[in-house]
Amino acid sequence: MKSSRRKSPKSTPPAAPAASGSRRGLLFDESDLPRIRANVARPRFADFWRTLSSNDRVDDFDFLEHRVHFNRHGDDMQRVRLIFEHAAFVYAVNRDPRQLALAKLAMRRLLDYPQWDMFLEGGKAVVGLLRAPEAAIALSFGLDWLGDSLSADEVAEIETNIAEKGAAACFTTLHGMKYPDQVEGWTYHPEEDFPFTHTNLSRWPVILATTNLKTVPAAGLGIAACRLHGRHPKAAEWLELARSSMREFATVYGSDGCYDEGVSYWVPTTLDMALFAEALWRTHGIDDRQLINYPGTIQFAVSMTLPRFASPGAPVLAPKNMGAPLPLIPPPYDIVNIGDSNGGVEISLATWVGRNFNDPVAQHLAQNLGEVRYYHGLIWYDATAPAALPAPAFLDHRLVNDTVVSRSGWGPADGVVSLRSGGPANHEHADRNSVIFKAHGDRLLHDPFRAGYSPTLERWKLRLTGAHTAILINGQGHQYHDGREGTNPSLAVARITAFRTGPGWMTVTSDATDAYRLV
């Protein structure tokens, strides 16, 4: 099997600060703003920017002033952080005073949280898995974007919170993953209002060390360390743990860039790696931009896309709660939805890979295939870069993790068939040897979307073999777990035993016997 060749990043050193005593932005400098402003006017980004920069924020102001609950990190803190991050970025681009007011109010609410995550170690130290690193990243970037609109006292308060509520919590998490024998026990905070507090977390330091919940705290700790470099005594220690954690996690990716958790988890996970690598390169001149095969991982994402027509189809449904975690995918952004993949491919990472690796396939994804959901693409997109479809050999694509995708072409009416072989992964389903087939815009063999994340929900059954196109033996599927520890990997393994291609054809054989023998 041939994997895509890895291209080296452009070997340009970090640019010097604009003036003596100033610092570079973590993601962009003031000199980049003309290009970013040109990007927001491009048709590719117009709808997204219109929504992001809208001044119709009455409900956001009301939420921040009257409806924030400090024991709802899952929903409320996520919304507060997103409001801050988006408003601060918009202000950096267009200097809208209403966006500044919104950003500063959201900033205040983030600082008001007694702790930034919902997990504890030993009943005392905060474990930063999601909300703490997200807040640390957002506020680190926001300090750049709000600039002179913040007083020296406000900057000092924000940096103190980044260190004490963000970086310290992320350090606890990553130290526990590196040394699980030293962990005193992870639990939910007793006052947290969250639907999954019944989950057994006793093995999470081990389970999560090979999942997307390692890159989030690693990025949070690393970006915070870049922000606090030279101004906090632990910044160097934090940076080293963040870098070593990213190096350890990089082994989860295949040599060809494939990612076992599925393409919708690939989106934020790999973007977190890129954000930290970018900040590290810009602030320290340390180049960690080749920890994984980034051009190859773009090829993985392109392979996971399904031909799409532009019709809107059925309306996208919003989730009612965290037990129904993600909306349906708009038909134009359909994917091979292995496991919990419930969201389309997003373009931000492709714009970064295209910019750093001169990769035309990444540019094609950014221009034609992916969805625009994050602001990072506005920062990195280069409209002048060439774009190209993958090489014809990738029409029949066997990934290192034994997922196979075969297509007749890249047009909306072309046919695509995928086979899910391979081993366990976080966010997986009991789906070995299941097949997805789409042709002429219709999903003819289909795996369901939006399986439940909790075994207490009826939609948990959508994770089991009977909900997929895999076979049942005497009415029974292959091995899967009961969900008491979350959506962690099972023990089920399948293996590709034969894969052959020729002009216009492909055959593949996969053996899932061992997965069924377990039950």
Tab-separated table of C-alpha atoms in Angstrom, residues 141-511:
chain	number	residue	atom	x	y	z
A	141	PHE	CA	-5.495	34.450	21.999
A	142	GLY	CA	-7.903	37.105	23.250
A	143	LEU	CA	-5.117	39.005	24.997
A	144	ASP	CA	-3.582	39.534	21.563
A	145	TRP	CA	-6.850	40.474	19.911
A	146	LEU	CA	-8.154	42.915	22.514
A	147	GLY	CA	-4.764	44.554	22.835
A	148	ASP	CA	-4.819	48.144	24.062
A	149	SER	CA	-8.495	47.917	25.023
A	150	LEU	CA	-7.393	46.070	28.169
A	151	SER	CA	-5.796	47.806	31.120
A	152	ALA	CA	-2.600	46.536	32.704
A	153	ASP	CA	-4.634	45.314	35.699
A	154	GLU	CA	-7.025	43.406	33.398
A	155	VAL	CA	-4.125	41.764	31.567
A	156	ALA	CA	-2.557	40.728	34.872
A	157	GLU	CA	-5.864	39.293	36.118
A	158	ILE	CA	-6.399	37.335	32.911
A	159	GLU	CA	-2.883	35.913	32.955
A	160	THR	CA	-3.293	34.898	36.597
A	161	ASN	CA	-6.492	33.043	35.709
A	162	ILE	CA	-4.843	31.392	32.703
A	163	ALA	CA	-2.087	30.131	34.986
A	164	GLU	CA	-4.086	29.128	38.060
A	165	LYS	CA	-7.382	27.905	36.579
A	166	GLY	CA	-6.196	26.847	33.132
A	167	ALA	CA	-2.577	25.732	32.975
A	168	ALA	CA	-2.521	24.198	36.462
A	169	ALA	CA	-5.630	22.103	35.685
A	170	CYS	CA	-4.190	20.985	32.324
A	171	PHE	CA	-0.908	20.050	34.036
A	172	THR	CA	-2.819	17.882	36.536
A	173	THR	CA	-4.530	16.096	33.627
A	174	LEU	CA	-1.424	15.425	31.554
A	175	HIS	CA	0.676	14.454	34.565
A	176	GLY	CA	-2.031	11.940	35.478
A	177	MET	CA	-2.028	10.497	31.967
A	178	LYS	CA	1.764	10.195	31.997
A	179	TYR	CA	1.875	8.714	35.520
A	180	PRO	CA	-1.508	7.032	36.097
A	181	ASP	CA	-0.148	5.074	39.063
A	182	GLN	CA	0.211	8.392	40.929
A	183	VAL	CA	-3.371	9.552	40.322
A	184	GLU	CA	-5.468	9.759	43.488
A	185	GLY	CA	-8.714	9.252	41.578
A	186	TRP	CA	-10.671	11.356	39.107
A	187	THR	CA	-14.300	12.197	39.835
A	188	TYR	CA	-16.917	14.705	38.771
A	189	HIS	CA	-17.173	17.798	40.944
A	190	PRO	CA	-19.986	17.017	43.429
A	191	GLU	CA	-21.889	20.212	42.535
A	192	GLU	CA	-21.651	19.788	38.755
A	193	ASP	CA	-24.935	19.787	36.822
A	194	PHE	CA	-24.087	17.371	33.999
A	195	PRO	CA	-25.936	14.339	32.580
A	196	PHE	CA	-22.996	11.893	32.664
A	197	THR	CA	-21.937	12.041	36.305
A	198	HIS	CA	-22.758	8.328	36.687
A	199	THR	CA	-19.751	7.438	34.483
A	200	ASN	CA	-16.942	5.514	36.189
A	201	LEU	CA	-13.770	7.634	35.807
A	202	SER	CA	-11.375	5.353	37.681
A	203	ARG	CA	-9.498	4.275	34.533
A	204	TRP	CA	-9.838	7.526	32.599
A	205	PRO	CA	-6.159	8.565	33.036
A	206	VAL	CA	-5.262	5.438	31.032
A	207	ILE	CA	-8.242	5.339	28.670
A	208	LEU	CA	-8.110	8.998	27.655
A	209	ALA	CA	-4.352	9.073	27.067
A	210	THR	CA	-4.889	7.787	23.522
A	211	THR	CA	-7.982	9.862	22.723
A	212	ASN	CA	-8.799	13.391	21.609
A	213	LEU	CA	-9.101	14.329	25.310
A	214	LYS	CA	-5.311	14.352	25.526
A	215	THR	CA	-4.688	16.891	22.782
A	216	VAL	CA	-7.103	19.445	24.258
A	217	PRO	CA	-5.245	19.840	27.596
A	218	ALA	CA	-1.890	19.524	25.797
A	219	ALA	CA	-2.806	22.406	23.496
A	220	GLY	CA	-4.238	24.390	26.410
A	221	LEU	CA	-1.135	23.916	28.536
A	222	GLY	CA	1.240	24.566	25.656
A	223	ILE	CA	-0.472	27.709	24.369
A	224	ALA	CA	-0.765	29.062	27.920
A	225	ALA	CA	2.959	28.396	28.383
A	226	CYS	CA	3.714	30.257	25.153
A	227	ARG	CA	1.619	33.178	26.370
A	228	LEU	CA	3.238	33.236	29.832
A	229	HIS	CA	6.794	32.566	28.647
A	230	GLY	CA	9.205	34.685	30.676
A	231	ARG	CA	6.452	35.877	33.005
A	232	HIS	CA	5.561	32.780	35.004
A	233	PRO	CA	8.044	30.538	36.862
A	234	LYS	CA	6.367	27.307	35.699
A	235	ALA	CA	5.988	28.229	32.019
A	236	ALA	CA	9.034	26.207	30.898
A	237	GLU	CA	7.892	23.129	32.848
A	238	TRP	CA	4.406	23.456	31.375
A	239	LEU	CA	5.782	23.778	27.875
A	240	GLU	CA	7.895	20.634	28.182
A	241	LEU	CA	4.966	18.535	29.450
A	242	ALA	CA	2.727	19.869	26.682
A	243	ARG	CA	5.295	19.039	23.996
A	244	SER	CA	5.995	15.547	25.352
A	245	SER	CA	2.259	14.859	25.588
A	246	MET	CA	1.761	15.869	21.956
A	247	ARG	CA	4.682	13.672	20.901
A	248	GLU	CA	3.134	10.725	22.720
A	249	PHE	CA	-0.284	11.357	21.192
A	250	ALA	CA	1.116	11.681	17.669
A	251	THR	CA	1.619	7.897	17.604
A	252	VAL	CA	-2.181	7.493	17.543
A	253	TYR	CA	-2.173	8.677	13.917
A	254	GLY	CA	-1.263	6.234	11.182
A	255	SER	CA	1.883	6.829	9.176
A	256	ASP	CA	-0.442	7.869	6.353
A	257	GLY	CA	-2.240	10.387	8.586
A	258	CYS	CA	-5.379	8.341	9.310
A	259	TYR	CA	-7.155	8.847	12.637
A	260	ASP	CA	-9.129	6.077	14.331
A	261	GLU	CA	-11.761	8.209	16.127
A	262	GLY	CA	-13.320	9.200	12.803
A	263	VAL	CA	-13.204	12.320	10.738
A	264	SER	CA	-15.424	14.563	12.879
A	265	TYR	CA	-13.177	13.979	15.925
A	266	TRP	CA	-10.181	14.385	13.626
A	267	VAL	CA	-11.298	17.989	13.012
A	268	PRO	CA	-10.802	19.507	16.515
A	269	THR	CA	-8.104	17.039	17.589
A	270	THR	CA	-5.732	17.749	14.724
A	271	LEU	CA	-6.574	21.454	14.782
A	272	ASP	CA	-5.513	21.578	18.457
A	273	MET	CA	-2.184	20.033	17.484
A	274	ALA	CA	-1.725	22.607	14.718
A	275	LEU	CA	-2.686	25.554	16.944
A	276	PHE	CA	-0.069	24.606	19.521
A	277	ALA	CA	2.557	23.947	16.830
A	278	GLU	CA	1.830	27.342	15.277
A	279	ALA	CA	2.031	29.220	18.580
A	280	LEU	CA	5.225	27.374	19.526
A	281	TRP	CA	6.850	28.174	16.185
A	282	ARG	CA	5.835	31.821	16.285
A	283	THR	CA	6.887	32.487	19.890
A	284	HIS	CA	9.891	30.184	20.373
A	285	GLY	CA	11.078	29.215	16.892
A	286	ILE	CA	10.626	25.541	17.886
A	287	ASP	CA	9.296	23.490	14.965
A	288	ASP	CA	6.898	20.685	15.986
A	289	ARG	CA	4.977	20.889	12.704
A	290	GLN	CA	5.959	17.394	11.586
A	291	LEU	CA	4.809	15.321	14.550
A	292	ILE	CA	2.301	13.661	12.229
A	293	ASN	CA	1.946	13.331	8.476
A	294	TYR	CA	-0.104	16.511	7.990
A	295	PRO	CA	-0.499	16.270	4.183
A	296	GLY	CA	-1.453	12.624	4.671
A	297	THR	CA	-4.020	13.466	7.305
A	298	ILE	CA	-5.641	15.888	4.851
A	299	GLN	CA	-5.825	13.008	2.365
A	300	PHE	CA	-7.532	10.943	5.074
A	301	ALA	CA	-10.131	13.682	5.538
A	302	VAL	CA	-10.716	13.997	1.790
A	303	SER	CA	-11.194	10.231	1.547
A	304	MET	CA	-13.835	10.392	4.287
A	305	THR	CA	-15.985	12.865	2.330
A	306	LEU	CA	-18.953	11.577	0.348
A	307	PRO	CA	-20.199	13.015	-2.940
A	308	ARG	CA	-22.663	15.728	-2.259
A	309	PHE	CA	-25.263	17.757	-4.087
A	310	ALA	CA	-25.898	21.320	-3.019
A	311	SER	CA	-29.588	20.914	-2.110
A	312	PRO	CA	-30.295	21.796	1.552
A	313	GLY	CA	-32.323	18.655	2.206
A	314	ALA	CA	-33.869	18.171	5.636
A	315	PRO	CA	-33.294	20.848	8.278
A	316	VAL	CA	-30.350	20.404	10.605
A	317	LEU	CA	-31.513	19.419	14.075
A	318	ALA	CA	-30.080	21.004	17.186
A	319	PRO	CA	-29.222	18.685	20.096
A	320	LYS	CA	-31.525	18.820	23.115
A	321	ASN	CA	-28.786	17.984	25.595
A	322	MET	CA	-25.321	16.475	25.846
A	323	GLY	CA	-26.860	13.014	25.611
A	324	ALA	CA	-27.748	13.825	22.009
A	325	PRO	CA	-24.389	15.408	21.372
A	326	LEU	CA	-24.288	16.575	17.787
A	327	PRO	CA	-26.586	17.779	15.007
A	328	LEU	CA	-27.238	16.019	11.749
A	329	ILE	CA	-24.815	16.811	8.949
A	330	PRO	CA	-26.075	19.148	6.224
A	331	PRO	CA	-26.286	17.002	3.063
A	332	PRO	CA	-23.629	19.014	1.192
A	333	TYR	CA	-21.070	17.914	3.821
A	334	ASP	CA	-21.829	14.197	4.073
A	335	ILE	CA	-19.096	11.869	5.347
A	336	VAL	CA	-18.190	8.249	5.895
A	337	ASN	CA	-19.554	8.336	9.443
A	338	ILE	CA	-17.576	5.562	11.131
A	339	GLY	CA	-18.169	5.479	14.896
A	340	ASP	CA	-19.371	8.728	16.424
A	341	SER	CA	-18.452	10.839	13.402
A	342	ASN	CA	-21.427	13.174	13.300
A	343	GLY	CA	-20.014	16.332	11.746
A	344	GLY	CA	-18.639	17.267	8.362
A	345	VAL	CA	-15.013	17.968	7.524
A	346	GLU	CA	-14.064	21.535	8.480
A	347	ILE	CA	-11.534	23.520	6.445
A	348	SER	CA	-9.365	25.294	9.041
A	349	LEU	CA	-6.692	22.609	9.307
A	350	ALA	CA	-6.568	22.364	5.515
A	351	THR	CA	-5.808	26.085	5.243
A	352	TRP	CA	-2.947	25.660	7.732
A	353	VAL	CA	-1.539	22.582	5.968
A	354	GLY	CA	-1.846	24.275	2.597
A	355	ARG	CA	0.013	27.303	3.937
A	356	ASN	CA	2.802	25.388	5.703
A	357	PHE	CA	3.278	22.436	3.330
A	358	ASN	CA	2.391	23.919	-0.075
A	359	ASP	CA	-0.155	21.115	-0.376
A	360	PRO	CA	-2.627	21.404	-3.307
A	361	VAL	CA	-4.974	18.707	-1.946
A	362	ALA	CA	-5.354	20.712	1.259
A	363	GLN	CA	-6.184	23.766	-0.838
A	364	HIS	CA	-8.785	21.750	-2.782
A	365	LEU	CA	-10.425	20.657	0.479
A	366	ALA	CA	-10.419	24.259	1.711
A	367	GLN	CA	-11.941	25.611	-1.481
A	368	ASN	CA	-14.403	22.898	-2.457
A	369	LEU	CA	-15.140	20.134	0.049
A	370	GLY	CA	-15.052	21.235	3.666
A	371	GLU	CA	-17.461	23.203	5.792
A	372	VAL	CA	-16.547	26.615	7.257
A	373	ARG	CA	-17.280	26.440	10.996
A	374	TYR	CA	-14.210	27.930	12.696
A	375	TYR	CA	-12.516	31.306	12.361
A	376	HIS	CA	-9.011	29.847	11.963
A	377	GLY	CA	-9.468	29.376	8.228
A	378	LEU	CA	-9.858	33.130	7.877
A	379	ILE	CA	-6.431	33.560	9.467
A	380	TRP	CA	-4.545	31.046	7.321
A	381	TYR	CA	-6.329	30.881	3.961
A	382	ASP	CA	-4.199	31.869	0.965
A	383	ALA	CA	-6.345	32.401	-2.127
A	384	THR	CA	-3.318	32.317	-4.446
A	385	ALA	CA	-2.226	28.741	-3.631
A	386	PRO	CA	-2.872	26.046	-6.288
A	387	ALA	CA	-5.503	23.351	-5.671
A	388	ALA	CA	-5.702	19.789	-7.002
A	389	LEU	CA	-7.684	16.609	-6.453
A	390	PRO	CA	-5.863	13.608	-4.956
A	391	ALA	CA	-3.953	11.364	-7.317
A	392	PRO	CA	-6.049	8.690	-9.129
A	393	ALA	CA	-4.489	5.984	-6.932
A	394	PHE	CA	-6.517	7.353	-4.023
A	395	LEU	CA	-9.826	6.420	-5.669
A	396	ASP	CA	-9.229	3.014	-4.047
A	397	HIS	CA	-7.765	3.870	-0.673
A	398	ARG	CA	-6.751	1.371	2.000
A	399	LEU	CA	-5.766	3.283	5.110
A	400	VAL	CA	-3.162	2.063	7.573
A	401	ASN	CA	-5.930	1.434	10.127
A	402	ASP	CA	-7.671	-0.978	7.682
A	403	THR	CA	-10.504	1.325	6.702
A	404	VAL	CA	-11.099	1.008	2.954
A	405	VAL	CA	-12.815	3.618	0.775
A	406	SER	CA	-13.383	3.035	-2.939
A	407	ARG	CA	-15.008	5.566	-5.269
A	408	SER	CA	-15.798	5.896	-8.944
A	409	GLY	CA	-14.831	9.576	-8.866
A	410	TRP	CA	-15.190	12.869	-7.016
A	411	GLY	CA	-18.398	14.162	-8.614
A	412	PRO	CA	-21.794	14.481	-6.885
A	413	ALA	CA	-23.274	11.475	-8.698
A	414	ASP	CA	-20.273	9.170	-8.215
A	415	GLY	CA	-20.444	6.045	-6.080
A	416	VAL	CA	-18.486	5.482	-2.871
A	417	VAL	CA	-18.284	2.316	-0.804
A	418	SER	CA	-16.473	2.085	2.523
A	419	LEU	CA	-15.605	-0.926	4.679
A	420	ARG	CA	-14.877	-0.544	8.393
A	421	SER	CA	-12.293	-3.124	9.355
A	422	GLY	CA	-9.477	-2.620	11.873
A	423	GLY	CA	-9.248	-2.393	15.630
A	424	PRO	CA	-10.836	-0.550	18.526
A	425	ALA	CA	-10.882	3.211	19.003
A	426	ASN	CA	-12.401	5.779	21.294
A	427	HIS	CA	-15.881	6.876	20.138
A	428	GLU	CA	-16.222	3.648	18.171
A	429	HIS	CA	-19.285	1.481	17.530
A	430	ALA	CA	-19.692	-2.297	17.328
A	431	ASP	CA	-19.357	-1.966	13.553
A	432	ARG	CA	-16.623	-4.302	12.304
A	433	ASN	CA	-17.154	-5.226	8.642
A	434	SER	CA	-19.973	-2.702	8.247
A	435	VAL	CA	-20.374	-1.092	4.830
A	436	ILE	CA	-21.565	2.369	3.769
A	437	PHE	CA	-22.521	2.881	0.134
A	438	LYS	CA	-23.622	6.082	-1.550
A	439	ALA	CA	-24.380	6.667	-5.227
A	440	HIS	CA	-26.208	9.358	-7.216
A	441	GLY	CA	-26.599	11.356	-3.995
A	442	ASP	CA	-28.389	8.620	-2.020
A	443	ARG	CA	-27.040	6.670	0.957
A	444	LEU	CA	-28.044	3.137	-0.055
A	445	LEU	CA	-26.219	1.253	2.713
A	446	HIS	CA	-26.270	3.442	5.774
A	447	ASP	CA	-24.922	3.672	9.319
A	448	PRO	CA	-27.033	5.817	11.664
A	449	PHE	CA	-25.922	9.188	12.987
A	450	ARG	CA	-26.226	10.542	16.523
A	451	ALA	CA	-25.885	7.436	18.669
A	452	GLY	CA	-26.267	8.161	22.386
A	453	TYR	CA	-23.221	8.824	24.522
A	454	SER	CA	-24.799	7.306	27.622
A	455	PRO	CA	-26.086	3.727	28.057
A	456	THR	CA	-29.129	5.193	29.830
A	457	LEU	CA	-30.386	6.561	26.490
A	458	GLU	CA	-32.333	4.563	23.909
A	459	ARG	CA	-29.973	5.898	21.255
A	460	TRP	CA	-27.160	3.922	22.893
A	461	LYS	CA	-28.517	0.969	20.880
A	462	LEU	CA	-27.383	2.736	17.713
A	463	ARG	CA	-23.819	1.906	18.765
A	464	LEU	CA	-24.436	-1.847	18.612
A	465	THR	CA	-23.866	-4.213	15.702
A	466	GLY	CA	-27.573	-4.558	14.943
A	467	ALA	CA	-27.790	-0.866	14.023
A	468	HIS	CA	-25.105	-1.248	11.346
A	469	THR	CA	-24.721	-3.158	8.090
A	470	ALA	CA	-22.474	-5.722	9.801
A	471	ILE	CA	-23.828	-9.220	10.313
A	472	LEU	CA	-25.451	-10.804	13.354
A	473	ILE	CA	-24.695	-14.423	14.250
A	474	ASN	CA	-27.710	-16.135	15.801
A	475	GLY	CA	-29.103	-12.667	16.344
A	476	GLN	CA	-26.017	-11.470	18.231
A	477	GLY	CA	-23.408	-8.892	17.294
A	478	HIS	CA	-19.716	-8.878	18.091
A	479	GLN	CA	-18.149	-7.796	21.390
A	480	TYR	CA	-18.805	-4.299	22.763
A	481	HIS	CA	-18.699	-2.749	26.230
A	482	ASP	CA	-21.610	-1.595	28.402
A	483	GLY	CA	-20.699	2.100	28.499
A	484	ARG	CA	-20.082	2.390	32.225
A	485	GLU	CA	-16.686	4.015	31.532
A	486	GLY	CA	-17.875	6.132	28.614
A	487	THR	CA	-17.426	5.728	24.873
A	488	ASN	CA	-14.012	4.102	25.220
A	489	PRO	CA	-12.623	1.326	22.985
A	490	SER	CA	-13.942	-2.230	23.012
A	491	LEU	CA	-11.807	-5.335	22.419
A	492	ALA	CA	-13.151	-6.087	18.932
A	493	VAL	CA	-10.673	-6.428	16.067
A	494	ALA	CA	-11.107	-7.121	12.369
A	495	ARG	CA	-8.311	-7.469	9.800
A	496	ILE	CA	-7.993	-6.926	6.066
A	497	THR	CA	-6.771	-10.224	4.614
A	498	ALA	CA	-6.860	-9.277	0.918
A	499	PHE	CA	-6.950	-5.989	-1.010
A	500	ARG	CA	-6.588	-5.761	-4.783
A	501	THR	CA	-7.363	-3.071	-7.331
A	502	GLY	CA	-7.361	-2.719	-11.077
A	503	PRO	CA	-8.773	-0.412	-13.764
A	504	GLY	CA	-12.271	0.388	-12.515
A	505	TRP	CA	-12.456	-2.292	-9.809
A	506	MET	CA	-11.453	-3.077	-6.240
A	507	THR	CA	-11.881	-6.172	-4.070
A	508	VAL	CA	-11.285	-6.392	-0.332
A	509	THR	CA	-11.705	-9.162	2.235
A	510	SER	CA	-11.931	-8.526	5.978
A	511	ASP	CA	-11.986	-11.117	8.783
